[in-house]
CSV table of C-alpha atoms in Angstrom, one decimal:
chain,number,residue,atom,x,y,z
A,1,MET,CA,21.1,24.5,208.4
A,2,THR,CA,18.2,22.2,208.5
A,3,THR,CA,18.6,18.5,208.3
A,4,SER,CA,16.9,17.0,205.4
A,5,GLU,CA,14.2,14.5,206.5
A,6,ARG,CA,14.4,12.5,203.4
A,7,ARG,CA,15.0,8.9,204.2
A,8,LEU,CA,18.2,7.6,202.6
A,9,ALA,CA,18.3,4.5,200.5
A,10,GLY,CA,20.1,1.5,202.0
A,11,PHE,CA,23.2,2.0,200.1
A,12,GLU,CA,23.2,5.6,201.0
A,13,GLU,CA,23.1,4.8,204.7
A,14,ARG,CA,26.0,2.5,204.2
A,15,GLN,CA,27.9,5.1,202.2
A,16,LEU,CA,27.2,7.6,205.0
A,17,ALA,CA,28.5,5.2,207.7
A,18,GLU,CA,31.6,4.5,205.7
A,19,LEU,CA,32.3,8.2,205.0
A,20,LYS,CA,31.8,9.0,208.7
A,21,GLU,CA,34.3,6.4,209.6
A,22,HIS,CA,36.6,7.8,207.1
A,23,ILE,CA,36.3,11.3,208.6
A,24,ALA,CA,36.8,9.9,212.1
A,25,ALA,CA,39.9,8.1,211.0
A,26,ARG,CA,41.2,11.2,209.3
A,27,SER,CA,40.9,13.4,212.3
A,28,THR,CA,42.7,10.9,214.6
A,29,ALA,CA,45.5,9.7,212.3
A,30,ALA,CA,46.7,11.8,209.5
A,31,PRO,CA,47.3,11.2,206.7
A,32,ALA,CA,44.6,8.6,206.6
A,33,ARG,CA,44.0,6.1,203.9
A,34,ARG,CA,41.0,6.3,201.9
A,35,PRO,CA,38.6,3.4,202.5
A,36,ARG,CA,39.2,1.9,199.1
A,37,GLY,CA,42.0,1.0,196.9
A,38,ARG,CA,41.0,2.4,193.7
A,39,LEU,CA,41.8,6.1,193.6
A,40,LEU,CA,39.7,7.5,190.8
A,41,LEU,CA,40.9,11.0,191.4
A,42,ALA,CA,44.5,10.2,190.7
A,43,ALA,CA,43.8,10.8,187.1
A,44,ALA,CA,46.4,9.3,184.9
A,45,ALA,CA,47.3,11.8,182.2
A,46,VAL,CA,47.9,9.0,179.7
A,47,ALA,CA,46.3,9.7,176.4
A,48,ALA,CA,43.7,7.0,175.9
A,49,GLY,CA,41.1,5.9,173.5
A,50,VAL,CA,41.4,4.5,170.0
A,51,CYS,CA,43.8,7.0,168.8
A,52,ALA,CA,46.5,9.0,170.4
A,53,ALA,CA,47.8,11.8,168.1
A,54,VAL,CA,50.7,13.7,169.5
A,55,ALA,CA,52.2,16.7,167.9
A,56,ILE,CA,55.9,15.9,167.6
A,57,PRO,CA,58.1,18.0,165.4
A,58,ALA,CA,59.6,15.8,162.8
A,59,VAL,CA,63.1,17.0,162.8
A,60,PHE,CA,65.4,14.9,160.6
A,61,GLY,CA,68.3,14.1,162.8
A,62,GLY,CA,71.3,13.2,160.9
A,63,GLY,CA,74.9,12.7,162.0
A,64,GLY,CA,76.1,9.2,162.6
A,65,GLU,CA,72.8,8.0,164.2
A,66,SER,CA,70.8,5.4,162.5
A,67,ALA,CA,67.4,6.3,161.3
A,68,TYR,CA,65.8,4.1,163.9
A,69,ALA,CA,66.6,1.5,166.5
A,70,VAL,CA,64.3,-1.2,167.7
A,71,THR,CA,65.2,-3.3,170.7
A,72,ARG,CA,63.3,-5.9,172.6
A,73,ASP,CA,63.9,-6.8,176.2
A,74,ALA,CA,63.5,-10.2,177.8
A,75,ASN,CA,60.0,-9.5,178.9
A,76,GLY,CA,58.8,-8.9,175.4
A,77,VAL,CA,58.8,-5.1,175.7
A,78,VAL,CA,60.0,-3.4,172.5
A,79,TYR,CA,61.5,0.0,172.4
A,80,ALA,CA,61.5,1.8,169.1
A,81,GLU,CA,63.7,4.9,168.7
A,82,LEU,CA,63.2,7.1,165.7
A,83,ARG,CA,65.4,9.8,164.3
A,84,ASP,CA,64.6,9.8,160.6
A,85,PHE,CA,61.0,9.2,159.9
A,86,ARG,CA,61.0,8.6,156.2
A,87,ASP,CA,62.1,4.9,156.2
A,88,ALA,CA,58.7,3.7,157.3
A,89,ALA,CA,59.0,0.4,155.4
A,90,GLY,CA,62.3,-0.4,157.1
A,91,LEU,CA,60.9,0.4,160.5
A,92,SER,CA,57.8,-1.7,159.8
A,93,ASP,CA,60.0,-4.7,159.0
A,94,GLN,CA,62.1,-4.3,162.0
A,95,LEU,CA,59.1,-4.1,164.3
A,96,ARG,CA,57.6,-7.1,162.8
A,97,ARG,CA,60.8,-9.1,163.2
A,98,LEU,CA,60.7,-8.3,167.0
A,99,GLY,CA,57.1,-9.4,167.4
A,100,VAL,CA,55.2,-6.2,167.0
A,101,PRO,CA,52.4,-6.6,164.5
A,102,ALA,CA,52.9,-3.1,163.1
A,103,ILE,CA,52.3,-1.2,159.9
A,104,VAL,CA,54.2,2.0,159.7
A,105,ASP,CA,53.4,4.7,157.1
A,106,TYR,CA,55.0,8.0,156.4
A,107,THR,CA,52.8,10.8,155.4
A,108,PRO,CA,54.2,13.9,153.6
A,109,GLU,CA,53.2,17.3,154.7
A,110,GLY,CA,49.5,18.1,154.2
A,111,LYS,CA,48.6,14.4,153.6
A,112,MET,CA,47.1,11.7,155.6
A,113,CYS,CA,46.1,8.1,155.1
A,114,ARG,CA,42.5,7.7,154.0
A,115,GLU,CA,40.4,6.5,156.9
A,116,PRO,CA,39.0,4.0,157.9
A,117,ARG,CA,41.7,1.5,157.0
A,118,GLY,CA,40.4,-1.1,159.4
A,119,LYS,CA,38.3,-1.7,162.5
A,120,HIS,CA,39.6,0.3,165.5
A,121,VAL,CA,40.0,-1.6,168.7
A,122,GLU,CA,38.1,0.2,171.5
A,123,ASP,CA,39.5,-1.6,174.5
A,124,ILE,CA,43.2,-0.9,174.5
A,125,PRO,CA,45.2,-2.5,177.3
A,126,ARG,CA,46.7,0.3,179.4
A,127,ASP,CA,50.3,-0.6,178.9
A,128,LEU,CA,50.2,-1.8,175.3
A,129,TYR,CA,52.0,1.3,174.2
A,130,HIS,CA,53.0,4.6,175.7
A,131,VAL,CA,52.7,7.8,173.7
A,132,PRO,CA,56.0,8.7,172.2
A,133,GLU,CA,58.5,10.5,174.4
A,134,SER,CA,61.9,12.1,173.8
A,135,ILE,CA,65.0,10.0,173.7
A,136,PRO,CA,66.9,10.7,176.9
A,137,GLY,CA,69.9,12.9,176.1
A,138,GLU,CA,68.9,13.7,172.6
A,139,LYS,CA,67.3,16.7,171.2
A,140,HIS,CA,65.7,15.2,168.2
A,141,GLY,CA,63.8,12.0,167.7
A,142,TRP,CA,61.6,10.2,170.0
A,143,ARG,CA,61.0,6.7,171.3
A,144,MET,CA,58.1,4.6,172.1
A,145,ARG,CA,57.5,1.6,174.3
A,146,ILE,CA,55.4,-1.3,173.1
A,147,ASP,CA,54.5,-4.3,175.2
A,148,THR,CA,54.2,-7.1,172.7
A,149,ARG,CA,52.6,-9.5,175.2
A,150,LEU,CA,49.4,-7.4,175.2
A,151,PHE,CA,48.5,-7.8,171.6
A,152,LYS,CA,45.6,-10.1,170.8
A,153,PRO,CA,45.7,-12.3,167.7
A,154,GLY,CA,44.6,-10.4,164.7
A,155,GLN,CA,45.4,-7.0,166.0
A,156,THR,CA,47.7,-4.6,164.2
A,157,PHE,CA,49.4,-1.5,165.4
A,158,VAL,CA,48.9,1.1,162.8
A,159,TRP,CA,51.4,3.9,163.0
A,160,THR,CA,51.4,6.9,160.8
A,161,ILE,CA,54.3,9.3,161.0
A,162,GLY,CA,53.7,12.6,159.5
A,163,LYS,CA,56.1,15.3,158.3
A,164,ASN,CA,56.0,18.4,160.5
A,165,THR,CA,52.7,17.3,161.9
A,166,SER,CA,52.0,14.5,164.1
A,167,THR,CA,52.1,10.8,164.6
A,168,SER,CA,49.0,8.8,165.1
A,169,THR,CA,48.9,5.4,166.6
A,170,ILE,CA,45.8,3.4,166.2
A,171,LEU,CA,45.2,-0.2,167.2
A,172,MET,CA,43.1,-2.1,164.7
A,173,GLU,CA,41.8,-5.6,164.4
A,174,GLY,CA,41.2,-7.6,161.3
A,175,PRO,CA,42.5,-6.6,157.9
A,176,VAL,CA,44.1,-3.2,157.5
A,177,GLY,CA,44.0,-1.5,154.2
A,178,PRO,CA,47.1,0.1,152.6
A,179,CYS,CA,47.7,3.8,153.3
A,180,GLU,CA,46.1,5.7,150.5
A,181,LEU,CA,47.4,9.2,150.7
A,182,VAL,CA,44.7,11.9,150.7
A,183,ASP,CA,44.8,15.6,151.5
A,184,ALA,CA,44.7,16.2,155.2
A,185,PRO,CA,41.9,18.5,156.1
A,186,GLU,CA,42.9,22.0,157.4
A,187,PRO,CA,42.5,22.1,161.1
A,188,LYS,CA,38.9,23.0,161.6
A,189,GLU,CA,37.6,25.7,163.8
A,190,ILE,CA,33.9,26.3,163.9
A,191,ARG,CA,33.3,30.0,163.9
A,192,PRO,CA,30.2,31.8,163.2
A,193,PRO,CA,30.5,34.1,160.2
A,194,TYR,CA,30.1,37.2,162.3
A,195,ARG,CA,31.5,38.7,165.4
A,196,LEU,CA,31.1,41.6,167.8
A,197,ALA,CA,31.2,44.9,165.9
A,198,THR,CA,31.5,47.3,168.8
A,199,THR,CA,34.9,46.4,170.1
A,200,LYS,CA,38.4,47.8,169.3
A,201,GLY,CA,39.4,47.5,165.7
A,202,ARG,CA,35.9,46.5,164.5
A,203,SER,CA,33.5,48.3,162.2
A,204,LEU,CA,31.7,50.1,165.0
A,205,ALA,CA,34.6,50.5,167.4
A,206,GLY,CA,33.9,53.3,169.8
A,207,TYR,CA,30.2,53.3,169.2
A,208,ARG,CA,28.1,51.6,171.8
A,209,VAL,CA,24.7,50.4,170.6
A,210,ASP,CA,23.5,48.4,173.6
A,211,GLU,CA,20.2,49.5,175.1
A,212,LYS,CA,19.7,52.3,172.6
A,213,THR,CA,16.7,52.4,170.2
A,214,VAL,CA,16.8,51.4,166.5
A,215,GLY,CA,15.9,54.9,165.5
A,216,GLU,CA,19.0,56.2,167.3
A,217,VAL,CA,21.4,53.6,166.2
A,218,VAL,CA,20.7,52.9,162.5
A,219,PRO,CA,21.4,56.4,161.2
A,220,GLU,CA,24.8,56.3,163.0
A,221,ILE,CA,25.6,53.0,161.4
A,222,GLU,CA,24.5,54.0,158.0
A,223,LYS,CA,26.6,57.2,158.3
A,224,ARG,CA,29.6,54.9,158.4
A,225,GLY,CA,28.6,53.3,155.1
A,226,LEU,CA,27.5,50.1,156.6
A,227,LYS,CA,24.3,48.1,155.9
A,228,VAL,CA,22.0,46.8,158.6
A,229,VAL,CA,20.2,43.5,158.9
A,230,TYR,CA,17.9,42.9,161.9
A,231,VAL,CA,18.2,39.9,164.1
A,232,ILE,CA,14.9,39.5,165.9
A,233,MET,CA,15.8,37.9,169.2
A,234,ALA,CA,13.8,35.2,170.9
A,235,LEU,CA,14.2,35.4,174.6
A,236,PRO,CA,13.5,32.5,177.0
A,237,PRO,CA,10.8,33.2,179.6
A,238,GLY,CA,12.1,35.5,182.4
A,239,ASN,CA,15.0,36.8,180.2
A,240,PRO,CA,17.6,34.9,182.2
A,241,GLY,CA,20.3,35.8,179.8
A,242,GLY,CA,20.9,34.3,176.4
A,243,PHE,CA,18.6,34.3,173.3
A,244,GLY,CA,17.7,32.5,170.2
A,245,GLU,CA,17.1,34.1,166.7
A,246,LEU,CA,13.5,34.3,165.8
A,247,ARG,CA,14.5,35.5,162.3
A,248,VAL,CA,16.9,37.7,160.4
A,249,GLN,CA,15.5,40.3,158.1
A,250,LYS,CA,16.5,43.2,156.0
A,251,ALA,CA,13.1,45.0,156.3
A,252,PRO,CA,13.3,47.7,158.9
A,253,VAL,CA,11.7,47.2,162.3
A,254,GLY,CA,10.1,49.9,164.5
A,255,GLU,CA,12.3,52.8,165.4
A,256,ASP,CA,11.4,52.3,169.1
A,257,TRP,CA,12.7,48.7,169.1
A,258,THR,CA,15.6,48.1,171.5
A,259,VAL,CA,19.1,47.3,170.2
A,260,TRP,CA,21.2,45.0,172.4
A,261,GLU,CA,24.3,44.5,170.5
A,262,ALA,CA,25.8,44.8,167.0
A,263,GLU,CA,27.8,42.2,165.1
A,264,GLU,CA,29.7,42.5,161.9
A,265,VAL,CA,29.4,39.8,159.2
A,266,ILE,CA,32.7,38.5,158.1
A,267,GLU,CA,34.0,36.3,155.4
A,268,GLY,CA,37.0,34.5,154.1
A,269,PRO,CA,40.0,33.2,155.9
A,270,GLU,CA,41.1,36.7,156.8
A,271,ASP,CA,37.7,37.4,158.5
A,272,THR,CA,37.2,40.3,156.3
A,273,PRO,CA,34.2,42.5,157.3
A,274,THR,CA,31.6,42.6,154.6
A,275,GLY,CA,30.1,45.9,155.6
A,276,VAL,CA,27.0,44.3,156.9
A,277,ILE,CA,26.0,44.8,160.5
A,278,ARG,CA,23.6,42.5,162.4
A,279,LEU,CA,21.7,44.4,164.9
A,280,LEU,CA,20.3,42.2,167.7
A,281,VAL,CA,16.9,43.7,168.5
A,282,THR,CA,13.8,43.1,170.5
A,283,LYS,CA,10.4,44.8,170.2
A,284,GLU,CA,10.1,45.3,173.9
A,285,HIS,CA,12.6,46.9,176.2
A,286,HIS,CA,13.9,44.6,178.9
A,287,ASP,CA,15.6,45.4,182.2
A,288,ARG,CA,18.6,43.4,181.4
A,289,ASN,CA,20.6,42.9,178.2
A,290,PRO,CA,19.8,39.4,177.0
A,291,VAL,CA,23.1,39.1,175.2
A,292,TYR,CA,25.1,39.5,178.3
A,293,GLY,CA,22.6,38.4,181.0
A,294,GLY,CA,23.1,41.9,182.5
A,295,PRO,CA,24.9,45.1,181.5
A,296,ARG,CA,27.4,44.8,178.7
A,297,ASP,CA,30.0,46.5,181.0
A,298,ALA,CA,29.9,43.5,183.3
A,299,VAL,CA,31.2,41.3,180.5
A,300,ILE,CA,33.2,43.5,178.2
A,301,PRO,CA,35.6,46.0,179.8
A,302,GLU,CA,35.1,49.6,178.7
A,303,GLY,CA,37.5,50.6,176.0
A,304,SER,CA,38.2,47.1,174.7
B,1,MET,CA,34.7,18.6,207.5
B,2,ARG,CA,36.1,17.0,210.5
B,3,ASP,CA,33.0,16.4,212.4
B,4,PRO,CA,31.1,13.2,211.4
B,5,GLU,CA,27.8,14.6,212.7
B,6,ALA,CA,28.1,17.8,210.7
B,7,PHE,CA,29.1,15.7,207.7
B,8,GLU,CA,26.0,13.6,208.1
B,9,GLU,CA,23.8,16.6,207.6
B,10,PHE,CA,25.8,17.6,204.6
B,11,TYR,CA,25.6,14.2,203.1
B,12,ARG,CA,21.8,13.9,203.7
B,13,ARG,CA,21.3,17.2,202.1
B,14,HIS,CA,23.3,16.7,199.0
B,15,THR,CA,23.5,13.0,198.2
B,16,GLU,CA,20.5,12.8,196.0
B,17,SER,CA,21.4,15.8,193.9
B,18,VAL,CA,24.9,14.4,193.5
B,19,SER,CA,23.7,11.0,192.5
B,20,ARG,CA,21.3,12.6,190.0
B,21,PHE,CA,24.2,14.7,188.7
B,22,VAL,CA,26.1,11.4,188.1
B,23,ALA,CA,23.0,9.7,186.7
B,24,ARG,CA,22.7,12.3,184.0
B,25,ARG,CA,26.1,11.1,182.8
B,26,VAL,CA,26.3,7.4,183.6
B,27,THR,CA,23.6,4.8,183.3
B,28,ASP,CA,24.9,1.9,185.3
B,29,PRO,CA,23.4,1.8,188.9
B,30,HIS,CA,26.6,0.4,190.4
B,31,THR,CA,28.7,3.0,188.8
B,32,VAL,CA,26.3,5.8,189.8
B,33,ALA,CA,26.6,4.6,193.5
B,34,ASP,CA,30.3,4.2,193.2
B,35,LEU,CA,30.9,7.6,191.7
B,36,THR,CA,28.6,9.3,194.2
B,37,MET,CA,30.7,7.8,196.9
B,38,GLU,CA,33.8,9.1,195.2
B,39,VAL,CA,32.5,12.6,195.1
B,40,PHE,CA,31.8,12.7,198.8
B,41,LEU,CA,35.2,11.1,199.5
B,42,ALA,CA,36.9,13.8,197.5
B,43,ALA,CA,34.7,16.4,199.2
B,44,VAL,CA,35.9,15.2,202.6
B,45,ASP,CA,39.5,15.1,201.5
B,46,THR,CA,39.4,18.5,199.9
B,47,ALA,CA,37.0,20.3,202.2
B,48,GLY,CA,39.7,22.9,202.7
B,49,THR,CA,39.2,24.1,199.2
B,50,TYR,CA,35.6,25.1,199.8
B,51,ARG,CA,35.1,28.9,199.7
B,52,PRO,CA,31.6,29.9,200.7
B,53,GLU,CA,32.0,33.3,199.1
B,54,ARG,CA,32.6,31.6,195.7
B,55,GLY,CA,29.3,29.7,195.6
B,56,SER,CA,27.1,27.2,197.3
B,57,GLN,CA,28.1,23.8,198.6
B,58,ALA,CA,26.2,22.3,195.7
B,59,ALA,CA,28.2,24.2,193.1
B,60,TRP,CA,31.4,23.1,194.8
B,61,LEU,CA,30.2,19.5,194.9
B,62,TYR,CA,29.2,19.7,191.2
B,63,GLY,CA,32.7,20.9,190.4
B,64,ILE,CA,34.1,17.8,192.2
B,65,ALA,CA,31.6,15.6,190.6
B,66,ARG,CA,32.5,16.8,187.1
B,67,ASN,CA,36.1,15.7,187.7
B,68,VAL,CA,35.1,12.4,189.1
B,69,VAL,CA,32.8,11.6,186.2
B,70,ALA,CA,35.4,12.7,183.7
B,71,THR,CA,38.0,10.5,185.3
B,72,GLU,CA,35.6,7.6,185.2
B,73,HIS,CA,35.0,8.2,181.4
B,74,ARG,CA,38.7,8.2,180.8
B,75,ARG,CA,39.2,5.1,182.8
B,76,ALA,CA,36.3,3.3,181.2
B,77,ALA,CA,37.7,4.1,177.8
B,78,ARG,CA,40.9,2.2,178.4
B,79,GLU,CA,39.9,-0.5,180.9
B,80,VAL,CA,39.8,-4.1,179.7
B,81,HIS,CA,39.7,-6.0,182.9
B,82,LYS,CA,36.1,-5.2,183.9
B,83,ALA,CA,36.0,-8.1,186.3
B,84,ASP,CA,38.6,-6.4,188.6
B,85,ARG,CA,36.3,-3.5,188.9
B,86,ALA,CA,33.2,-5.4,189.8
B,87,ALA,CA,35.2,-7.2,192.4
B,88,GLY,CA,36.0,-4.0,194.2
B,89,ARG,CA,32.4,-2.9,194.4
B,90,ARG,CA,30.2,-2.4,197.3
B,91,PRO,CA,27.2,-4.6,197.1
B,92,LEU,CA,23.8,-3.2,196.2
B,93,ASP,CA,20.6,-4.9,197.0
B,94,ALA,CA,17.5,-5.0,194.8
B,95,ASP,CA,16.0,-2.0,196.5
B,96,ASP,CA,19.1,0.1,196.1
B,97,ILE,CA,19.2,-0.8,192.4
B,98,ALA,CA,15.6,0.1,192.0
B,99,ARG,CA,16.1,3.5,193.7
B,100,LEU,CA,19.1,4.2,191.5
B,101,GLU,CA,17.4,3.1,188.3
B,102,GLU,CA,14.6,5.4,189.1
B,103,ARG,CA,17.0,8.3,189.2
B,104,ILE,CA,18.8,7.1,186.1
B,105,ASP,CA,15.5,6.9,184.3
B,106,ALA,CA,14.4,10.3,185.5
B,107,GLU,CA,17.5,11.8,183.9
B,108,ARG,CA,16.9,10.4,180.5
B,109,ASP,CA,16.0,13.7,178.9
B,110,ALA,CA,19.0,15.3,180.4
B,111,ARG,CA,21.3,12.7,178.9
B,112,ARG,CA,19.8,13.4,175.5
B,113,LEU,CA,20.6,17.1,176.0
B,114,LEU,CA,24.1,16.1,177.1
B,115,SER,CA,24.7,14.2,173.9
B,116,ALA,CA,23.5,17.2,172.0
B,117,ILE,CA,26.1,19.4,173.6
B,118,ALA,CA,28.8,16.7,173.4
B,119,ALA,CA,30.2,18.2,170.2
B,120,LEU,CA,30.8,21.6,171.6
B,121,PRO,CA,34.3,22.8,172.4
B,122,LYS,CA,35.3,21.8,175.9
B,123,GLY,CA,35.1,25.1,177.7
B,124,LEU,CA,31.6,25.8,176.3
B,125,ARG,CA,30.4,22.4,177.1
B,126,ALA,CA,31.4,22.6,180.7
B,127,VAL,CA,29.4,25.7,181.3
B,128,ALA,CA,26.5,24.5,179.3
B,129,GLU,CA,26.4,21.3,181.2
B,130,LEU,CA,26.3,22.9,184.6
B,131,VAL,CA,23.7,25.5,183.7
B,132,HIS,CA,21.4,23.7,181.3
B,133,LEU,CA,21.8,20.2,182.5
B,134,ASP,CA,22.4,20.6,186.2
B,135,GLY,CA,20.4,23.7,186.7
B,136,LEU,CA,23.1,25.7,188.5
B,137,PRO,CA,22.7,29.5,188.3
B,138,VAL,CA,25.4,31.0,186.0
B,139,GLU,CA,27.2,32.5,189.0
B,140,GLU,CA,27.5,29.1,190.7
B,141,ALA,CA,28.5,27.3,187.5
B,142,ALA,CA,31.3,29.8,187.1
B,143,ALA,CA,32.4,29.1,190.7
B,144,ALA,CA,32.3,25.4,190.1
B,145,LEU,CA,34.5,25.8,187.1
B,146,ARG,CA,36.7,28.5,188.6
B,147,ILE,CA,36.1,31.0,185.9
B,148,ARG,CA,34.7,34.5,186.0
B,149,VAL,CA,31.0,35.0,185.8
B,150,GLY,CA,31.4,37.2,182.8
B,151,THR,CA,33.4,34.5,181.0
B,152,ALA,CA,30.7,32.0,181.8
B,153,ARG,CA,28.0,34.3,180.4
B,154,VAL,CA,29.8,34.8,177.2
B,155,ARG,CA,30.3,31.1,176.8
B,156,LEU,CA,26.6,30.4,177.4
B,157,HIS,CA,25.8,33.0,174.8
B,158,ARG,CA,27.9,31.2,172.3
B,159,VAL,CA,26.4,27.8,173.3
B,160,ARG,CA,22.9,29.1,172.7
B,161,ARG,CA,24.0,30.3,169.4
B,162,LEU,CA,25.4,27.0,168.4
B,163,LEU,CA,22.5,24.9,169.9
B,164,ARG,CA,19.5,27.1,169.3
B,165,THR,CA,17.1,24.2,168.8
B,166,GLU,CA,18.0,22.1,171.7
B,167,PHE,CA,18.1,25.1,174.0
B,168,ASP,CA,14.6,26.1,173.1
B,169,ALA,CA,13.3,22.6,173.4
B,170,ARG,CA,14.3,22.2,177.0
B,171,ARG,CA,14.9,24.5,179.8
B,172,PRO,CA,15.6,22.3,182.8
B,173,GLU,CA,14.1,23.2,186.1
B,174,PRO,CA,16.7,23.7,188.8
B,175,ALA,CA,18.0,20.3,189.8
B,176,ILE,CA,19.0,21.4,193.2
B,177,ALA,CA,17.7,23.4,196.0
B,178,LYS,CA,20.1,26.2,196.8
B,179,GLY,CA,21.6,25.4,200.1
B,180,THR,CA,22.2,28.1,202.7
B,181,SER,CA,25.4,27.5,204.4
């Protein structure tokens, strides 16, 4: 170890002194207190931000229970318990009567309210509301705690309760538009329209192409009735691992080019292979596979 | 980390790279100073979790710094009483602020890259940040995130796919000197 000679800035010297004191204190009296009150590391797992959406199964409880119960304690904290979520208007009224400036909407399956309905409040007081939790002792339904003292004038608590999906709670300010039902988007997952072809169950399962030549690999692929397109790879200087695509072409490249991996092009919701193989190739041979930053075996276990 | 003198050397060696790490993600000098302090406090308190065989001290510190910065972002998102926060701060003089602003300024490009990768899925983003933004070798980024090196490589591969243009536009030089410990 060599001590860095760099001169510390003034605040760094002070930080260092403070930290050394902390260490000295720790070693004499354990457990020591940290030198400051605010413990950033004690991360509160409270959902924050403008919108907390929590997946809660909307099970329609029945029995003798009422659809919802809203109570308010002496401090202005309102507890809303919900068992049947369809009477949104009734709940809305009840909340408003107890001092919660709320709009509640029920959204049937596959639907959502068109957004934006109003201006979202960015700075939400920490205890304004807590994300919904189960009602103690009950299987169905959930409850929510709302501190009415923390609302600012003009703010509205916009609550959307969905069938089988989720509830969203958004704090808005100013006018809030009515809930206009629109189709909810399918949950989106961004996936490239191709995937590795050389693993189990894929079009080239059992046939390794990495580090072979184009001349060797292509006849083998065509033998399986598959078509080939060539992805000419662009490697960063020094081939540290990783690559870009210079271009994709159907026109054949030299037989002596190196193949690093093969991908199958897929389509549709079922990821159906289209019979087209993307060969990742470079003109030069390199001492490490750019796709994996080293040998393929280091990344993909043999036989998978 | 029980010996204040040994800690001093550790602090001197790493404080600048940690504050730059923070400055790539936060632009307020006071917050940069505060969070840098938090990182070292956490390092002192969790020194027992450092495993030399899993990576350098820098990688370990970056792992801590990531958590500290993430916590700060969550906190900032819901905090209303900003005055309380300012009251708990250590004072910075004009020189301190100038030094910090220099660092914050120097990391401007990195913050641009950060916003480019902000839309990536969480797991991909974490690796991309440490490697492309903070200049950690893949092995060390994996250690900082406690994932396997192979996993980190595969994720980087996917990141490059998704962000071809940004990636080509900027390859950061290593932000830290690899410490021998």
